PDB file of C-alpha atoms in Angstrom:
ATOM      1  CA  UNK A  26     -12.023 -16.953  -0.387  1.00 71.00           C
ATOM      2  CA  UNK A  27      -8.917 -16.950  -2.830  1.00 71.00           C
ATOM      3  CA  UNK A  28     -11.573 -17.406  -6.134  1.00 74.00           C
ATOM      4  CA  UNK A  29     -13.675 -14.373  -4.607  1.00 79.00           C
ATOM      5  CA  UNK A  30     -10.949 -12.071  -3.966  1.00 79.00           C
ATOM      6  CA  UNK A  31      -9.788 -13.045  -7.433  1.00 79.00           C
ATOM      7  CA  UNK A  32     -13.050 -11.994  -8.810  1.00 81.00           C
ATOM      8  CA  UNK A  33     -13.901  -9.452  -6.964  1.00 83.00           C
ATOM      9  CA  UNK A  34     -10.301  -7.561  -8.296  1.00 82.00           C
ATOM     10  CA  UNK A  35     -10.785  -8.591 -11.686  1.00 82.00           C
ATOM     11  CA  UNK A  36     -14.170  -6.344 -12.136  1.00 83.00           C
ATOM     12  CA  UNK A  37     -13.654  -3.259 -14.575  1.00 82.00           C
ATOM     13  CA  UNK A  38     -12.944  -0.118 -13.017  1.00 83.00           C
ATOM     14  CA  UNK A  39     -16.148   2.086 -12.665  1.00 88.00           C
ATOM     15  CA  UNK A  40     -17.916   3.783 -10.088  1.00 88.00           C
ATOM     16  CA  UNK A  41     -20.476   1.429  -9.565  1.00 91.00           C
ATOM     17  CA  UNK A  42     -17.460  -1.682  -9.649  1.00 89.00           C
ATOM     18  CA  UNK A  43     -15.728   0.058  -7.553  1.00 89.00           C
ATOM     19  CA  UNK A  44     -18.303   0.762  -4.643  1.00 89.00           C
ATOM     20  CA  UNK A  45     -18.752  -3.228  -5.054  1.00 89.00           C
ATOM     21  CA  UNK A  46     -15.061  -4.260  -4.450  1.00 88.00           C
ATOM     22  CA  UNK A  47     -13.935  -1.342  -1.975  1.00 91.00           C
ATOM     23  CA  UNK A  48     -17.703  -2.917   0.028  1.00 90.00           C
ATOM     24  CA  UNK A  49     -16.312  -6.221  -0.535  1.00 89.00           C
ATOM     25  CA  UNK A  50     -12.641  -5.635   0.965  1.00 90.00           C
ATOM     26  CA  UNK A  51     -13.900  -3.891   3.910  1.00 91.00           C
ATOM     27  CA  UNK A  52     -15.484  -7.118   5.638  1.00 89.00           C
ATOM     28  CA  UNK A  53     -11.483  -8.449   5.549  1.00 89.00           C
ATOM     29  CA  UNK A  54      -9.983  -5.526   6.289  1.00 92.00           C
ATOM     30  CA  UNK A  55      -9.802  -2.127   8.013  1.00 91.00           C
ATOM     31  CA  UNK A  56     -11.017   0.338   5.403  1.00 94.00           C
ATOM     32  CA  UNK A  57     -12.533   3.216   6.251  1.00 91.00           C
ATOM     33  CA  UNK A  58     -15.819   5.532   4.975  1.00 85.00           C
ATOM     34  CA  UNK A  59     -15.568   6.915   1.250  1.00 91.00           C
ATOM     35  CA  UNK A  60     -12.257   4.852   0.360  1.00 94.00           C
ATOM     36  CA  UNK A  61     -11.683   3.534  -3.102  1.00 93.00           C
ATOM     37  CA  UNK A  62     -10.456   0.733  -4.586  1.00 93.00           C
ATOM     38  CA  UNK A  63      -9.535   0.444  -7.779  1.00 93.00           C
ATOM     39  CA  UNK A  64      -9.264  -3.088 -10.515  1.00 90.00           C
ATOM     40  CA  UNK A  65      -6.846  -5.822  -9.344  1.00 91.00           C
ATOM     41  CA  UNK A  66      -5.340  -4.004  -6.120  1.00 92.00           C
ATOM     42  CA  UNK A  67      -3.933  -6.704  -4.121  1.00 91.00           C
ATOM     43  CA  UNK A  68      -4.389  -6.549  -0.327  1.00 93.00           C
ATOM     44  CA  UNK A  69      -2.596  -8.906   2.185  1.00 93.00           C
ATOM     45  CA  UNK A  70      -1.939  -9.182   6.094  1.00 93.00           C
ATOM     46  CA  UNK A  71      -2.760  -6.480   8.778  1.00 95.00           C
ATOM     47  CA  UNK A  72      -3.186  -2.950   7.803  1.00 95.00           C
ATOM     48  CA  UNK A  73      -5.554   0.389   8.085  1.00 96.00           C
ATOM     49  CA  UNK A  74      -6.485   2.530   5.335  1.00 97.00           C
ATOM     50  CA  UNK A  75      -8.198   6.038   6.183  1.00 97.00           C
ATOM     51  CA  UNK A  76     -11.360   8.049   5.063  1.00 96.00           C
ATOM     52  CA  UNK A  77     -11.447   9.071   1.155  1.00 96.00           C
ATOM     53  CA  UNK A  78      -8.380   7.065   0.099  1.00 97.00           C
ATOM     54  CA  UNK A  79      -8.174   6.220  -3.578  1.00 97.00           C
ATOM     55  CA  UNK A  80      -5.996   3.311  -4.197  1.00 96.00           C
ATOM     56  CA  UNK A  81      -5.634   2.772  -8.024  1.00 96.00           C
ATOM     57  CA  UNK A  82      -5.184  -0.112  -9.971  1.00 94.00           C
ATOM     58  CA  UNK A  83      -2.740  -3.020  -9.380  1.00 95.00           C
ATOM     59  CA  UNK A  84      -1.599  -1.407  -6.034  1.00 96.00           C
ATOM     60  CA  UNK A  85      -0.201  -4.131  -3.941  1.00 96.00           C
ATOM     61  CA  UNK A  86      -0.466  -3.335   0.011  1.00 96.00           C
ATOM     62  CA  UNK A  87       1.318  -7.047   1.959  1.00 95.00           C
ATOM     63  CA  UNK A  88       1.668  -7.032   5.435  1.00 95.00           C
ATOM     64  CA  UNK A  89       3.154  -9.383   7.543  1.00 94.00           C
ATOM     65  CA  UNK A  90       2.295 -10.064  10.910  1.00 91.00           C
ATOM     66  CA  UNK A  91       3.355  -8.937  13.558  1.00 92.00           C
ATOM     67  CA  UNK A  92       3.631  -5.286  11.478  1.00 94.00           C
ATOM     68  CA  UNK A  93       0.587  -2.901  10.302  1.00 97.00           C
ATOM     69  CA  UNK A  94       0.545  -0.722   7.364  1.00 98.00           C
ATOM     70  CA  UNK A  95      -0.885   2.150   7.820  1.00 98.00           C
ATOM     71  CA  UNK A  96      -2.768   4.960   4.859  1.00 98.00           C
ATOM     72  CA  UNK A  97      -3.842   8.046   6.450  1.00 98.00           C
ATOM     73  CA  UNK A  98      -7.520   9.783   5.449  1.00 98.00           C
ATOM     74  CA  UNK A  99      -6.735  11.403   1.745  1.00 98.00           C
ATOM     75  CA  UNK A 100      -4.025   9.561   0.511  1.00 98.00           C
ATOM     76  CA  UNK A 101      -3.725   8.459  -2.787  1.00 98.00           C
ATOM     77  CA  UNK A 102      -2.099   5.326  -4.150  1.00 98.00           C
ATOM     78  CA  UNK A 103      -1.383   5.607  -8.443  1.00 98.00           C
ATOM     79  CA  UNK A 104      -1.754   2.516 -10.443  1.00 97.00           C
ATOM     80  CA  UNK A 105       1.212   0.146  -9.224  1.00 98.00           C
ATOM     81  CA  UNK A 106       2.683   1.209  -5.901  1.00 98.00           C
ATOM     82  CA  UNK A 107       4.246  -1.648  -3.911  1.00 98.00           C
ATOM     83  CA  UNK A 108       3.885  -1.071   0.127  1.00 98.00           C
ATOM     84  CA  UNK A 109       5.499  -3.953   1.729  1.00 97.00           C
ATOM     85  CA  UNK A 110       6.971  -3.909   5.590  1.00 97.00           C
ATOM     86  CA  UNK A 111       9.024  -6.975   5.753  1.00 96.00           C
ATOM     87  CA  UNK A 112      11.932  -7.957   3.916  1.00 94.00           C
ATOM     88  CA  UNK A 113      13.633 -11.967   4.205  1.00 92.00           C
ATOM     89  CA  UNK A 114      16.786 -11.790   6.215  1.00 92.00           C
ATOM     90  CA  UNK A 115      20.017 -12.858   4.784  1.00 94.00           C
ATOM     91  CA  UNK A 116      22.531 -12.980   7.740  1.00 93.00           C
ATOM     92  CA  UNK A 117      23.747 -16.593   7.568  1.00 94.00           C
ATOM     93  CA  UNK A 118      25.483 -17.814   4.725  1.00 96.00           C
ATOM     94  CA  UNK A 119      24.703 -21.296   6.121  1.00 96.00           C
ATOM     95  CA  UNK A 120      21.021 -21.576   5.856  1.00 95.00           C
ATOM     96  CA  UNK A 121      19.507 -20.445   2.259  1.00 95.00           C
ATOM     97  CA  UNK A 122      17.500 -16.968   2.321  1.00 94.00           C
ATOM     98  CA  UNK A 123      14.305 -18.661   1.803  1.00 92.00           C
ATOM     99  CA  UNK A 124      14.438 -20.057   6.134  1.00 94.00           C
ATOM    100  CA  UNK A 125      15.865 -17.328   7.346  1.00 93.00           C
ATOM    101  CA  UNK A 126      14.184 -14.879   9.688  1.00 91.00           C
ATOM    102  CA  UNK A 127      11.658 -12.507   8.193  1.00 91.00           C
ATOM    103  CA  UNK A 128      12.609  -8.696   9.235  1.00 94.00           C
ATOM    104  CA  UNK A 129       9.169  -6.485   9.895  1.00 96.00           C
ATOM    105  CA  UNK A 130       8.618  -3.239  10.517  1.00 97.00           C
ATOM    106  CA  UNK A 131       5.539  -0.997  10.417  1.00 97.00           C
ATOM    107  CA  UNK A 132       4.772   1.497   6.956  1.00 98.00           C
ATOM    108  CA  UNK A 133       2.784   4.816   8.504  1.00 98.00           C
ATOM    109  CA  UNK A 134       1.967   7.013   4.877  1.00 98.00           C
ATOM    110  CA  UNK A 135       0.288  10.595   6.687  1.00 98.00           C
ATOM    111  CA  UNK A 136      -2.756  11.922   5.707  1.00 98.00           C
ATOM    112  CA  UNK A 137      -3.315  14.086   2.573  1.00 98.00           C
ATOM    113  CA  UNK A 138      -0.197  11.873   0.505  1.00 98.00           C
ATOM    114  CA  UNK A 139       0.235  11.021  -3.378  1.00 98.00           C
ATOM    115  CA  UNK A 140       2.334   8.517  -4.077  1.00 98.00           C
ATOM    116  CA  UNK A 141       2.981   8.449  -8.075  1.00 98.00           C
ATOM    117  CA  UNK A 142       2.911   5.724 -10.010  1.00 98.00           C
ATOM    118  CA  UNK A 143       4.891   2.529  -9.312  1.00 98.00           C
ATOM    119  CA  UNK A 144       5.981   3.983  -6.321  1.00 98.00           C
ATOM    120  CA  UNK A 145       7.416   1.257  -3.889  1.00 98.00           C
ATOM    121  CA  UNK A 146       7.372   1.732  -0.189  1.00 98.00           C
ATOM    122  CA  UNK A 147       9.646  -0.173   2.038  1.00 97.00           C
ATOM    123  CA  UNK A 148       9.685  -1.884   5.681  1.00 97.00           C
ATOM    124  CA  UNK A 149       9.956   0.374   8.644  1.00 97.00           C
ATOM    125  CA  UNK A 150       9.240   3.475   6.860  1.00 98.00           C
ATOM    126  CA  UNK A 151       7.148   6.903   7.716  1.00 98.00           C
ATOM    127  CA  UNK A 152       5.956   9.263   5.013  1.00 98.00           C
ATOM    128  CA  UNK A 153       4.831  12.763   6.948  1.00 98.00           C
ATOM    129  CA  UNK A 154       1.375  14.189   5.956  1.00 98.00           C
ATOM    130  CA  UNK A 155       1.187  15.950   2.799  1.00 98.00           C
ATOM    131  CA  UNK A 156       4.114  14.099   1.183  1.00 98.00           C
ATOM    132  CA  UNK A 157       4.361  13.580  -2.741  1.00 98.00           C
ATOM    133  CA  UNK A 158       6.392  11.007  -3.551  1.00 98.00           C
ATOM    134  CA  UNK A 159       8.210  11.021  -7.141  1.00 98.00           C
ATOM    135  CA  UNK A 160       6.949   7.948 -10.181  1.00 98.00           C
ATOM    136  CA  UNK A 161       8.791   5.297  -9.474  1.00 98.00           C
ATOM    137  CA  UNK A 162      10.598   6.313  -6.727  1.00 98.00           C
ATOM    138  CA  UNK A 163      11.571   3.802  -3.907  1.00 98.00           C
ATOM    139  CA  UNK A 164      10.958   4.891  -0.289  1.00 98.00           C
ATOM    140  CA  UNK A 165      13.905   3.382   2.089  1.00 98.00           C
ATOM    141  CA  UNK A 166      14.087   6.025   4.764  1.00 98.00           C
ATOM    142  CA  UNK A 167      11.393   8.411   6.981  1.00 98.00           C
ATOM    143  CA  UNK A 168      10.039  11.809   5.032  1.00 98.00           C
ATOM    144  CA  UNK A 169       9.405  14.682   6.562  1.00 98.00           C
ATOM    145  CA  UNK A 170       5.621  15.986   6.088  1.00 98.00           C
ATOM    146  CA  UNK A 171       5.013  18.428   3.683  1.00 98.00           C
ATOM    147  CA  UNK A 172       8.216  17.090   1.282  1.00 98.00           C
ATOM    148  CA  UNK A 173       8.321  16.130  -2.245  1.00 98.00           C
ATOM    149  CA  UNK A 174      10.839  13.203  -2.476  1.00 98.00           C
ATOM    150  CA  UNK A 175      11.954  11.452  -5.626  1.00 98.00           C
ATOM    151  CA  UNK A 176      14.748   8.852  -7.400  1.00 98.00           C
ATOM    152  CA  UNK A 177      15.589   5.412  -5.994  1.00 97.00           C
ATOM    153  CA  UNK A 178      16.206   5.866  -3.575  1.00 98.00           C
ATOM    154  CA  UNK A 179      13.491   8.731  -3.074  1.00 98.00           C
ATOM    155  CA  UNK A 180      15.232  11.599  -1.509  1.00 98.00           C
ATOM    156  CA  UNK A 181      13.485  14.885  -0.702  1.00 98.00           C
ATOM    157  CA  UNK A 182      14.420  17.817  -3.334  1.00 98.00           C
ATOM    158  CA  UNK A 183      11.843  20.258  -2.065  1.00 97.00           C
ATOM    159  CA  UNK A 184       9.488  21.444   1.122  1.00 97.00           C
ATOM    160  CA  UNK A 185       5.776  22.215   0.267  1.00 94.00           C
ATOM    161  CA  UNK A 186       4.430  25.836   1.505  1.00 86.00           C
TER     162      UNK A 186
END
């Protein structure tokens, strides 16, 4: 399956491409009506993504088990966001990083969101509905719905009316 998934995210970007590989990804994962996905968008572990979702190219969405990721319906992804909901622990000085515990922690992005390019969205974190999130901003903490955050780390600078 590695080769097909390979090939399958290395077909140009058109409408017709497109319609293939979203079609494709959808018997692996939980991808709802009218989503998109984009060339080379890499998809891992156990997540949801919502009606009419456009995920752009070389979006990487890894989830490890036991946590979900979660895209609400309308959401958009820009080429190169990073959504990833674990993170290796580091506790023990005794046993290298590599063996230590993995830390998880559910990612819920709302409905109706843009994330900007190369946005990265950490473990454990909730972006409201109607968020915009900043370019290459990096999402530690919760945002309210209906913010506009930005900066790493993303911080909200302004409510939506």
């Amino acid at each position: 399956r590695i080769y097909l998934d390979f090939m399958f995210q290395s077909l140009p970007s058109s409408p017709l491409f497109n319609f293939i590989r979203t079609e494709y990804f959808k018997k692996f994962y939980n991808i709802d009506q009218k989503s998109v996905l984009f060339r080379r968008v890499g998809l891992k572990g156990n997540m949801q993504i919502g009606k009419n979702c456009l995920i752009r190219d070389n979006c990487i969405i890894a989830s490890t088990n036991p946590g979900k990721i979660t895209i609400g319906d309308f959401t958009i992804l820009a080429p190169d966001c990073y959504l990833r909901n674990s993170d290796h622990g580091f506790e023990s000085i005794n046993t290298p990083i590599r063996f230590q515990q993995k830390l998880v922690s559910d990612i819920l992005i709302g409905e109706d969101c843009w994330l900007a390019h190369g946005v990265k969205v950490l473990k454990g974190v909730t972006v409201g509905n109607g968020c915009v999130i900043g370019a290459g901003s990096v999402v530690t903490k919760d945002i309210p719905s209906y913010s506009l955050a930005v900066g790493v780390p993303a911080k909200v600078i302004k409510k939506r009316d």
